[in-house]
Short mmCIF file of C-alpha atoms and ligand atoms in Angstrom, two decimals:
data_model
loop_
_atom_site.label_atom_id
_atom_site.label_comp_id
_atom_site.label_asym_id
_atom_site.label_seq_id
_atom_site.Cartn_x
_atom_site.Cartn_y
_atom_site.Cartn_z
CA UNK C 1 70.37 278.86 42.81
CA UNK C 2 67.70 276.26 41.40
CA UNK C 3 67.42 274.79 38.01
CA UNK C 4 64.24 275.10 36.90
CA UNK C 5 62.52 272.93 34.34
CA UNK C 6 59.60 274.73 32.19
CA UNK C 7 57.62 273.30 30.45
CA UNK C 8 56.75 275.02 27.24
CA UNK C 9 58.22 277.47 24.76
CA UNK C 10 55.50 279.82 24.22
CA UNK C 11 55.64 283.52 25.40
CA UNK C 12 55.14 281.87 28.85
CA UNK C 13 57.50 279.70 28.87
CA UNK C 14 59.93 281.99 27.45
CA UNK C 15 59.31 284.97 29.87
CA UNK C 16 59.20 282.68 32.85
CA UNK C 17 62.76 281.53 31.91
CA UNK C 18 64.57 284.96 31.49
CA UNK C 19 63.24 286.41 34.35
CA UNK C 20 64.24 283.40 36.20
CA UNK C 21 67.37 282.86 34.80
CA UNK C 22 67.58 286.94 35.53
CA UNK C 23 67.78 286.14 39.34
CA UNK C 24 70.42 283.74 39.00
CA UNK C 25 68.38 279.96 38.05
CA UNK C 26 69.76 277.58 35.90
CA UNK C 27 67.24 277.42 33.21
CA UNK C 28 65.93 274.19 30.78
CA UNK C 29 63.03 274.89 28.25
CA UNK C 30 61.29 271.84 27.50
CA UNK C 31 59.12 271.89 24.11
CA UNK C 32 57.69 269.00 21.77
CA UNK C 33 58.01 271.46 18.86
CA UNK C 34 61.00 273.71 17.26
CA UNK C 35 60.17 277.25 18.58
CA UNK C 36 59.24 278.59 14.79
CA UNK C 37 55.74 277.97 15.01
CA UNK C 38 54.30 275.39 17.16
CA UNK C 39 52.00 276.58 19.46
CA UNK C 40 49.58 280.33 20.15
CA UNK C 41 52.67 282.54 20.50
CA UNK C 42 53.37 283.26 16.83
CA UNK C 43 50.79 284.25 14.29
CA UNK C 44 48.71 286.33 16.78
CA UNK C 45 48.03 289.99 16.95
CA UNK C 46 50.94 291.11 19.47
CA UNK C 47 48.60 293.67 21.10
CA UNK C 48 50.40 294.51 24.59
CA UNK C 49 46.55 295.30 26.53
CA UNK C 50 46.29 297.95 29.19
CA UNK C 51 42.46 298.32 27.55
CA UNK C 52 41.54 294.83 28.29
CA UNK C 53 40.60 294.52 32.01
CA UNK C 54 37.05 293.07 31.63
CA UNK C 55 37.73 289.50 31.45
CA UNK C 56 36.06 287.00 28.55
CA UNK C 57 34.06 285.96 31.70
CA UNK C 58 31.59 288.82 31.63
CA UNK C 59 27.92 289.84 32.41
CA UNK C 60 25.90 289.36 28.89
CA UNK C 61 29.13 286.81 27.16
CA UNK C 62 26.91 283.78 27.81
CA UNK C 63 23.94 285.41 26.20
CA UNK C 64 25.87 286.82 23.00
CA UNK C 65 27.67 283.59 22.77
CA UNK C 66 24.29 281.55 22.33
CA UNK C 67 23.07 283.87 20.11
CA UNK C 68 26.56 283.71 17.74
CA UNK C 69 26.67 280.07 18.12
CA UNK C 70 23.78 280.03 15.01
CA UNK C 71 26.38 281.64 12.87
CA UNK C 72 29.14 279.78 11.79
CA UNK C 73 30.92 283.18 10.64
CA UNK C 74 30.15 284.92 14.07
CA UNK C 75 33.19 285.92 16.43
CA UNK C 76 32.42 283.51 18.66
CA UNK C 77 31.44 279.64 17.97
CA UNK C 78 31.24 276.95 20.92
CA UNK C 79 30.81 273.73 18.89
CA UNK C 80 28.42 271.79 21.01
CA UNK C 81 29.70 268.31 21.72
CA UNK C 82 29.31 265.82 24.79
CA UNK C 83 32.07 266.59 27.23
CA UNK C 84 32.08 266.75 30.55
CA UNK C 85 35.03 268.74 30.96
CA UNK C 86 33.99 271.38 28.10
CA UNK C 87 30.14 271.16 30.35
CA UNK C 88 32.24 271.82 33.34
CA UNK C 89 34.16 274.58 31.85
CA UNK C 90 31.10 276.13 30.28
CA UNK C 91 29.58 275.86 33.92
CA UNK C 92 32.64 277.68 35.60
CA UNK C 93 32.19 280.37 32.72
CA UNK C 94 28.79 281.19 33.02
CA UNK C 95 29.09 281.40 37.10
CA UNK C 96 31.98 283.87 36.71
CA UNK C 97 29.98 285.97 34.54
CA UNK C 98 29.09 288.19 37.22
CA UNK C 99 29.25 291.88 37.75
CA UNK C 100 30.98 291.33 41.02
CA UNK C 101 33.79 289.29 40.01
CA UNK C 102 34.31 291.41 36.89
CA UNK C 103 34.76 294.16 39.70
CA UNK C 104 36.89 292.35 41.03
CA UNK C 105 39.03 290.89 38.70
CA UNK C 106 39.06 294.39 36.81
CA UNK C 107 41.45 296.42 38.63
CA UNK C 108 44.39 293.48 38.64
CA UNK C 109 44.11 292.75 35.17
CA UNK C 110 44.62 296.77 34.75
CA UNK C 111 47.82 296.19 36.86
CA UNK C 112 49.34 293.37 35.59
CA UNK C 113 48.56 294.40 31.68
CA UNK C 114 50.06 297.90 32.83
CA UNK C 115 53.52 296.56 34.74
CA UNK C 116 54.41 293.99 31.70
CA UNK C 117 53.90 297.69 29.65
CA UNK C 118 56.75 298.75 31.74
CA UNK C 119 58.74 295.39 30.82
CA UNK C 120 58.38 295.40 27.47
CA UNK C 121 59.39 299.11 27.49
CA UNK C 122 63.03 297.78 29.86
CA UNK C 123 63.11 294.71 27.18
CA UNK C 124 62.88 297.43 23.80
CA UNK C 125 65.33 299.75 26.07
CA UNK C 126 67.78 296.54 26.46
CA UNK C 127 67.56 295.65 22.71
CA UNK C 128 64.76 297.17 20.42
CA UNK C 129 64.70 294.54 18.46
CA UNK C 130 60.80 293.16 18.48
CA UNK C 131 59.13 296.26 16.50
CA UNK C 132 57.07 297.59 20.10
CA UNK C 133 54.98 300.26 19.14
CA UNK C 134 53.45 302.26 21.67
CA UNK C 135 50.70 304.66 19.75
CA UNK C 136 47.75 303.39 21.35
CA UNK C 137 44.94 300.75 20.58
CA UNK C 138 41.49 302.34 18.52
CA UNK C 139 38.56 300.23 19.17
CA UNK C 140 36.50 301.31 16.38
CA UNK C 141 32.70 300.55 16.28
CA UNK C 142 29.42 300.77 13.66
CA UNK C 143 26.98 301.62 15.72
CA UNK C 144 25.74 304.02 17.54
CA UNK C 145 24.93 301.36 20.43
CA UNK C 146 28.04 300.16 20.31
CA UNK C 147 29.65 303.11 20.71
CA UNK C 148 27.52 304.11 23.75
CA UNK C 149 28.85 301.15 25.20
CA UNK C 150 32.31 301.89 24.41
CA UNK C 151 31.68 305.07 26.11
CA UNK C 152 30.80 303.28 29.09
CA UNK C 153 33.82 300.79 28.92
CA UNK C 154 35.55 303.86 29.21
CA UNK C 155 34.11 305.14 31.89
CA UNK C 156 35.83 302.44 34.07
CA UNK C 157 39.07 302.61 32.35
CA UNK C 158 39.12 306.12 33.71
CA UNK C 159 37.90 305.04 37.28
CA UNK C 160 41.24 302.77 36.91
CA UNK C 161 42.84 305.52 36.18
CA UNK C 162 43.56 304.41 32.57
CA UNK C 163 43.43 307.09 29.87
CA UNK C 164 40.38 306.28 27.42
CA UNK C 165 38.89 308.89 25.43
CA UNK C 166 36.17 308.26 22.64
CA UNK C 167 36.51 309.59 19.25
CA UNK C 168 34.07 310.52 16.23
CA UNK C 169 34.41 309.00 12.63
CA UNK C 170 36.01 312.32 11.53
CA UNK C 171 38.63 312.35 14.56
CA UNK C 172 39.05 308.76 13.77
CA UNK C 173 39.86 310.17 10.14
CA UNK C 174 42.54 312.05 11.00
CA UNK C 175 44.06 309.88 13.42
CA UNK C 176 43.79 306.96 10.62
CA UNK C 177 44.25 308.82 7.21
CA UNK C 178 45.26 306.13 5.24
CA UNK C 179 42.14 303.87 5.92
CA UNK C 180 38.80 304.99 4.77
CA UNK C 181 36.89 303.64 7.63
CA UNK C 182 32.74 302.75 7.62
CA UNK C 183 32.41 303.62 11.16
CA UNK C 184 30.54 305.60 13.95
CA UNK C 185 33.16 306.30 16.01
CA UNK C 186 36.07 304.39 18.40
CA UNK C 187 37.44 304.29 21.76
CA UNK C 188 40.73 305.37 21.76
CA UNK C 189 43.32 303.97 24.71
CA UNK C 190 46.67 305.78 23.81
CA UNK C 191 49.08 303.38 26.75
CA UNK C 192 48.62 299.93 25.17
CA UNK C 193 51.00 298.86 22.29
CA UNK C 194 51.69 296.16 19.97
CA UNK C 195 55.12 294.41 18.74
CA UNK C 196 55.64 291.80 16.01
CA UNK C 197 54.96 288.63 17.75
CA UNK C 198 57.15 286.14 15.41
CA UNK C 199 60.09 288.70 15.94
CA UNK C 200 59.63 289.14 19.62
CA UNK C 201 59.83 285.19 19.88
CA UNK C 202 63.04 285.02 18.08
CA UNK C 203 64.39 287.96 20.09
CA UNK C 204 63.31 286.30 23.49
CA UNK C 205 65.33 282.99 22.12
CA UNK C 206 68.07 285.14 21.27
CA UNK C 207 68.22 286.74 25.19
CA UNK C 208 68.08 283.47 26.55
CA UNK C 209 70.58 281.53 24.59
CA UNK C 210 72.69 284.42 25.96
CA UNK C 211 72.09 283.76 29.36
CA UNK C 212 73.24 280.40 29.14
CA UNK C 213 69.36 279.24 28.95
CA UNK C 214 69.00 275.12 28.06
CA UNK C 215 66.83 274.86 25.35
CA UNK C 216 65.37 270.80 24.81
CA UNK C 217 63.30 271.18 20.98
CA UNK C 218 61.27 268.37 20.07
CA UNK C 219 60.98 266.73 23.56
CA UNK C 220 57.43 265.95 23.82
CA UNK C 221 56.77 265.66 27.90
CA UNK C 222 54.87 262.24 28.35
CA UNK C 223 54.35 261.99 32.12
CA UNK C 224 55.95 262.50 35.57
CA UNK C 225 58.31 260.93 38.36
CA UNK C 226 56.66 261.47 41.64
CA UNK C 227 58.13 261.15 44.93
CA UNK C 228 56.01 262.14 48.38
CA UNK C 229 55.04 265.55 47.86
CA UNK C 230 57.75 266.72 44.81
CA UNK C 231 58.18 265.80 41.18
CA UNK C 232 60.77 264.23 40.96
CA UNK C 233 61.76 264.10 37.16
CA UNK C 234 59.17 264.24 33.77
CA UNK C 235 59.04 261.58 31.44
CA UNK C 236 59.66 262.65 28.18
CA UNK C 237 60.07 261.51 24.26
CA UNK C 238 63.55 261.76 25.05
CA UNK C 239 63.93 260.29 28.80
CA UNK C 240 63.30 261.46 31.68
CA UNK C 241 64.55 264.82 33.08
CA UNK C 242 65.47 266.39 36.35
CA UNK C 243 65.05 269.39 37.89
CA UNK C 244 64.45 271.56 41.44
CA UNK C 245 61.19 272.97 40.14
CA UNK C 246 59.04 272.70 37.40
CA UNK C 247 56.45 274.88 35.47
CA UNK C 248 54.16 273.89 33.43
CA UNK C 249 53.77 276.63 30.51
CA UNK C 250 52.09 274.37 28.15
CA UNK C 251 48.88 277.07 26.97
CA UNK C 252 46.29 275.07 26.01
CA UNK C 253 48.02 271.69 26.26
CA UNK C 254 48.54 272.07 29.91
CA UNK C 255 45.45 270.11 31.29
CA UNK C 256 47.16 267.22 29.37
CA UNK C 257 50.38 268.00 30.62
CA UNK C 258 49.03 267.54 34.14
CA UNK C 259 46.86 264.32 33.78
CA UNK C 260 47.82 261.77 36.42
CA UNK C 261 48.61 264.02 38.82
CA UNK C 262 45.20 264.75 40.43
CA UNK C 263 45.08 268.50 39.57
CA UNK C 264 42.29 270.64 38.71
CA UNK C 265 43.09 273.18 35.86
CA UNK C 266 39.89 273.45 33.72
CA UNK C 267 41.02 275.10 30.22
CA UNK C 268 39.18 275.25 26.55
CA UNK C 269 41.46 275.92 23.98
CA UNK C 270 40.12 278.75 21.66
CA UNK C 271 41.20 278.77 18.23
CA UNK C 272 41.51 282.07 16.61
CA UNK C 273 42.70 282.44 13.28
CA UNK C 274 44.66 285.46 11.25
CA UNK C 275 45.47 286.09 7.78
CA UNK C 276 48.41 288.66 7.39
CA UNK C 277 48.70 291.02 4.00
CA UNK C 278 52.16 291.57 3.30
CA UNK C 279 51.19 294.51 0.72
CA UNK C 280 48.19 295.69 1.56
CA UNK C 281 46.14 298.39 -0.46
CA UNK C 282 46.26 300.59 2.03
CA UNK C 283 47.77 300.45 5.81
CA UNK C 284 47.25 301.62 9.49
CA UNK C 285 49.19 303.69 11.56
CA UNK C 286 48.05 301.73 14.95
CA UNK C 287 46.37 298.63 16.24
CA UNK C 288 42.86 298.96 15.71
CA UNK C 289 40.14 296.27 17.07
CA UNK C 290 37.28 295.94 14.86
CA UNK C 291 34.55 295.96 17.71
CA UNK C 292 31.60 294.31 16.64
CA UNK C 293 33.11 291.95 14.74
CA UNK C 294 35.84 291.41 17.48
CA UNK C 295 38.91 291.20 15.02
CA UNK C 296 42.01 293.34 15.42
CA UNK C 297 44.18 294.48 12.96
CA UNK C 298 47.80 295.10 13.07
CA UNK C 299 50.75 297.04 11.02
CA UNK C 300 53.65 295.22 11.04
CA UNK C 301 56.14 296.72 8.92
CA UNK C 302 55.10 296.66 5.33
CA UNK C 303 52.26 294.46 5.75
CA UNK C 304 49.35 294.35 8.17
CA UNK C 305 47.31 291.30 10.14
CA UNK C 306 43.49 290.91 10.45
CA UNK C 307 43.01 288.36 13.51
CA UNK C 308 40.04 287.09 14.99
CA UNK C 309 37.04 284.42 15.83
CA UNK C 310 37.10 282.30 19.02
CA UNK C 311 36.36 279.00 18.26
CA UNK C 312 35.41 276.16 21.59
CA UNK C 313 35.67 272.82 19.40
CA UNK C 314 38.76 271.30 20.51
CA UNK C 315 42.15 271.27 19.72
CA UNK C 316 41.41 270.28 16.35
CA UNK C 317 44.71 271.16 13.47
CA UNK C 318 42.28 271.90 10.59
CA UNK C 319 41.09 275.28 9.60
CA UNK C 320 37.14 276.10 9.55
CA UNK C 321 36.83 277.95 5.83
CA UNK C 322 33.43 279.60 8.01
CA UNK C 323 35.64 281.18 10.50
CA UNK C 324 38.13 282.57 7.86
CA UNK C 325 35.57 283.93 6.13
CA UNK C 326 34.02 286.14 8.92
CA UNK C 327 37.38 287.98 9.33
CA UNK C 328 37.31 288.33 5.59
CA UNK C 329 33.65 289.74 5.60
CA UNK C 330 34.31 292.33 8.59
CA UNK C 331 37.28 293.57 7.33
CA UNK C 332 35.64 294.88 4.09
CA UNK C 333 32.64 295.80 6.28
CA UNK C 334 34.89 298.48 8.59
CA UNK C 335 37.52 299.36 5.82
CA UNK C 336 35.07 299.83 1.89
CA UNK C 337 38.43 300.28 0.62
CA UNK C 338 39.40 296.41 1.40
CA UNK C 339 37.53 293.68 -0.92
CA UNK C 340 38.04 289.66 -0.68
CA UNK C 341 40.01 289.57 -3.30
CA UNK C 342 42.47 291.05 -1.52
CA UNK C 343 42.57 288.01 0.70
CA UNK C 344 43.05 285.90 -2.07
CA UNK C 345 46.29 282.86 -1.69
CA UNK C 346 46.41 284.38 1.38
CA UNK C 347 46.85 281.06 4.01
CA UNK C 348 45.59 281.33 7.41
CA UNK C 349 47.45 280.89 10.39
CA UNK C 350 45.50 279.50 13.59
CA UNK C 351 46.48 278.91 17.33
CA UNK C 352 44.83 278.13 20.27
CA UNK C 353 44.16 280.67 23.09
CA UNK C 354 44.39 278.91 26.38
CA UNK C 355 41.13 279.84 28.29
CA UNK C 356 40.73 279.42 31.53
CA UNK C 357 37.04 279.26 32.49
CA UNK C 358 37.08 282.92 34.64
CA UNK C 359 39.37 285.13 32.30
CA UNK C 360 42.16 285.31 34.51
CA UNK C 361 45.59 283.52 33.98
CA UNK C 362 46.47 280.14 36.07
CA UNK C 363 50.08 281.47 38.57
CA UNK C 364 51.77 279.96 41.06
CA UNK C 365 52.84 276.84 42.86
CA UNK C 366 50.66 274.06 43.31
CA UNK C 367 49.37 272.92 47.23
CA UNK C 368 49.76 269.31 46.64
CA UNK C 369 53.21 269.38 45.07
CA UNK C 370 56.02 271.46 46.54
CA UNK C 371 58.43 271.84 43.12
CA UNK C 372 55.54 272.48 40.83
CA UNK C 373 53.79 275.29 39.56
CA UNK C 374 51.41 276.43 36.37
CA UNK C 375 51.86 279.75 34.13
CA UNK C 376 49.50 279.10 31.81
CA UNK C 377 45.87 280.12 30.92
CA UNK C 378 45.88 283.72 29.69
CA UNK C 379 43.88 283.14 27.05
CA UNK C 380 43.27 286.52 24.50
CA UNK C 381 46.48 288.28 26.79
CA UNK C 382 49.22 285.86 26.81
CA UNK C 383 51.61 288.35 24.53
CA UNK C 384 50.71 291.12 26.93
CA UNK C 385 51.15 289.22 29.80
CA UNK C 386 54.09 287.35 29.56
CA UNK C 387 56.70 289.38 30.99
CA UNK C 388 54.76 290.45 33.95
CA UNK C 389 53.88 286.19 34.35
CA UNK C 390 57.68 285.35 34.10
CA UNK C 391 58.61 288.10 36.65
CA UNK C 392 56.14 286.81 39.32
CA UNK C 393 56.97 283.35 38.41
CA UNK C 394 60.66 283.83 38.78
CA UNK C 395 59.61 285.46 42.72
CA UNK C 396 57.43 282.76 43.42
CA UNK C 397 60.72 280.20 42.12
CA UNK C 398 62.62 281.71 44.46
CA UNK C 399 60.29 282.15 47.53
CA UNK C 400 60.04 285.14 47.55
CA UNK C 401 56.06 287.23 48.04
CA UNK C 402 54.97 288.25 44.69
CA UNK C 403 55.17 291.54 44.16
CA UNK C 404 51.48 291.94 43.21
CA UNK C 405 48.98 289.60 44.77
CA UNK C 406 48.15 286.81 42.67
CA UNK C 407 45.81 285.07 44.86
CA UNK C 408 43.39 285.52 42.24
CA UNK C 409 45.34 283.79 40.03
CA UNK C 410 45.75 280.48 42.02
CA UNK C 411 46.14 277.44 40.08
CA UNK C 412 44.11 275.86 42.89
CA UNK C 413 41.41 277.69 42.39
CA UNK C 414 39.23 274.88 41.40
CA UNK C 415 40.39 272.07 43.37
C1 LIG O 501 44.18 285.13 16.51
C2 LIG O 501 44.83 285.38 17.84
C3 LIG O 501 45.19 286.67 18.19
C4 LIG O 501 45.76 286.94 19.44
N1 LIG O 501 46.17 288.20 19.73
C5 LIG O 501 46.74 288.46 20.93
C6 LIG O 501 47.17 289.78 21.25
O1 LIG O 501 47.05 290.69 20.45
N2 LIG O 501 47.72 290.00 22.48
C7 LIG O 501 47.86 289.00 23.39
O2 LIG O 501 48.32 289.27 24.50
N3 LIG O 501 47.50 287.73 23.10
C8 LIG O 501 46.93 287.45 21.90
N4 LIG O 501 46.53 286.18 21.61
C9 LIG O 501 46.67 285.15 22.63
C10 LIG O 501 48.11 284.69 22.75
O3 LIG O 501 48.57 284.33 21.48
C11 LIG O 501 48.18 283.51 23.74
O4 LIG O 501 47.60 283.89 24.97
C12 LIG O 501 49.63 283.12 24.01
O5 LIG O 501 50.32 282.89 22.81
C13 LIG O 501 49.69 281.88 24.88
O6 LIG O 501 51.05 281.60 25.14
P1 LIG O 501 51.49 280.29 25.89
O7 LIG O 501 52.95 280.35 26.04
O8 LIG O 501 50.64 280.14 27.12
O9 LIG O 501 51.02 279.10 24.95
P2 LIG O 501 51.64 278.60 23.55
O10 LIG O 501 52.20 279.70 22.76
O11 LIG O 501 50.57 277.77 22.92
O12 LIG O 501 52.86 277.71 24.00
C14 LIG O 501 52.69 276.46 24.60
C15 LIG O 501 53.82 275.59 24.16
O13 LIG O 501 53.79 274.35 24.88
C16 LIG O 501 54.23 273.34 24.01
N5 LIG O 501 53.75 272.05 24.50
C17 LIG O 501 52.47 271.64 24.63
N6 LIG O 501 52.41 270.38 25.09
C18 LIG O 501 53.69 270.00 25.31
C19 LIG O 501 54.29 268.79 25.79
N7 LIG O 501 53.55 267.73 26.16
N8 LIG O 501 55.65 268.73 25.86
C20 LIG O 501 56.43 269.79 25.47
N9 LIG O 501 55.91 270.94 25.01
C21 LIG O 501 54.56 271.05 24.92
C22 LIG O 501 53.60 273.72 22.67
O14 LIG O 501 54.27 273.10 21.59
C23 LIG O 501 53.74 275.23 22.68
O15 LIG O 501 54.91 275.67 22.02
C24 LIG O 501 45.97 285.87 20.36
C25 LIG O 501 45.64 284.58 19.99
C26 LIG O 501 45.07 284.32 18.75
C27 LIG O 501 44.73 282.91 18.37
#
């Protein structure tokens, strides 16, 4: 038995300490904030993502996000600034961009999205207490372009052997009759799910105070202890602290978490926003991604959540009225039935998606260190990753092979 220190209390965090404390570790969660709303894991959409195995790091993203970066409303706004490290990251993105890495990276994204499926189904079996609904994810387009391209998106899902099937506006209809939709058609991917993020968080804290899980709120980490090759303690707000391992879970804060310690681990945070209607004119049965627009929309209970935007411009705490405004605009673009005004007192929530620069989640142990490792990185599919991320963390804590390759996934990768 080891006690591991994380780093963290986001979905990451979290996961990576019940599965951990699962195989027996003495657990302590360190976090600067109080686990109600500080960081990504909160406000967002709570899709759980079989659907999304083509990373952000795609063929044709550099040239779309040029073109949106004239609109301030667009889905996608890098605010151009001088810094090396966003110029390094931008780099890194546009060289992973590449048919052959999407190929590659395709088929274990599929995997992992598809075995923390399974653990969120074991975790709802356990205690259904974080609203997981599992009736499928539409993807629900304008255009007859877009739609073709859907069509071809689901091509591959089926070569992954992932159920896709597309849908007309008048199957859509009937799948969706509460919503009068403005639409050409969707794809429709009946395995993934979604859950109430806020109440999944509070039911994850719940689980691990059980287990006898150390929980250290408002402990902002400062710095580290080193000895030869091992961390030997971090330096904290609060002292310094002790432990066998450590992870760093810190989503988009994690780069800072690391400085000092001559570690490469290139991230952007990407701020997305949502606004959440908690009586809504009308409601839908499922999750449903507005495509074009990129914002996804989610029932949760009484109310529903519009979420969207990616925004590169720092991890700045102040919300862009522009970026608001662009969810507003495609909601009532999709759904005639919607207007602004619906919107109105509504405050927007915002967090920041931890991006790494090719898509795919930062996991595993560091080479120069032999206690520490990242979990951190998985930018738009954090939610739907996090159980898989703790179980392969709590394997790699205990030296024991992953159970799926996560070579990929290296946190050395760009060392
Ligand atoms: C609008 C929107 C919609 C989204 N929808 C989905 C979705 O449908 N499905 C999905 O899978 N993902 C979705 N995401 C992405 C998802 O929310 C993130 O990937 C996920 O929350 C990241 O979790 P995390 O634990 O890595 O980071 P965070 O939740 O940000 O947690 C990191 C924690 O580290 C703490 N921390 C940072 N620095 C320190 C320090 N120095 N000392 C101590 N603690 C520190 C922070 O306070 C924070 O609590 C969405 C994101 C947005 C913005």
């Amino acid at each position: 038995m080891k006690h591991i220190l994380i780093i963290g209390g986001g979905i990451i965090g979290l996961s990576t300490a019940y599965y951990a404390s699962r195989r027996g570790h003495r657990v302590t969660v360190v976090e600067r904030g109080d686990a109600t709303h500080d960081g990504c894991s909160f406000g967002n959409a709570g899709y759980i993502t079989p659907s999304h195995f083509i990373p952000l790091a795609a063929p044709g993203a550099v040239r779309l996000a040029l073109r949106w970066m004239k609109d301030p409303e667009s889905p996608f706004y890098v605010r151009p600034r001088l810094s090396a490290e966003l110029l390094s990251w931008g780099w890194r993105f546009w060289r992973a961009s590449t048919p052959r890495r999407v190929e590659r990276a395709a088929p274990l994204l599929a995997e992992i999205n598809l075995a923390s499926l399974a653990l969120y189904e074991e975790l709802a079996a356990e205690a259904d207490d974080f609203g997981l609904q599992k009736n499928g994810l539409l993807i629900v387009v304008r255009s007859d372009r877009a739609l073709e391209e859907e069509a071809h998106v689901a091509e591959l899902a089926h070569r992954l052997g992932m159920p896709a099937e597309i849908v007309d506006a008048k199957g859509v209809a009937a799948m969706e009759p509460e919503i009068r939709m403005s639409i050409a058609g969707a794809a429709f991917y009946p395995r993934d799910a979604c859950f109430a993020p806020a109440t999944l968080m509070g039911s994850m804290k719940r689980r691990l105070e059980e287990r006898g899980v150390q929980f250290a709120w408002d402990t902002n980490v400062t710095g580290w202890r080193l000895g030869n090759d091992r961390v030997e303690a971090v330096r904290t707000s609060r002292g310094d602290l002790s432990a066998d391992e450590y992870v760093v879970s810190g989503g988009s804060w994690s780069p800072s978490i690391v400085r000092g310690l001559k570690l490469k681990l290139p991230m952007q945070g990407g701020k997305g926003y949502s606004l959440t209607l908690p009586h809504p004119p009308h409601k839908s049965k499922r999750a449903i991604i507005l495509g074009e627009a990129r914002v996804a929309v989610t029932p949760l209970g009484e109310g529903i959540r519009f979420g969207g935007t990616m925004e590169i411009a720092g991890l700045q705490e102040r919300v862009n009225p522009a970026r608001v405004r662009g969810i507003v605009k495609a909601v009532v673009r999709y759904f005639p039935d919607f207007t602004a005004d619906d919107f109105r007192g509504v405050d927007p929530w915002y967090g920041f998606r931890p991006c790494s620069p090719d898509g795919l989640p930062y996991v595993g142990r560091f080479a120069r260190y032999a206690n520490l490792s990242a979990a951190t990185g998985h930018a738009m599919m954090g939610m739907s990753l996090g159980p898989i991320t703790g179980k392969l963390m709590s394997e790699v804590l205990s030296d024991e092979p992953p159970s799926i390759d996560i070579g990929m996934l290296s946190p050395d990768r760009y060392a």
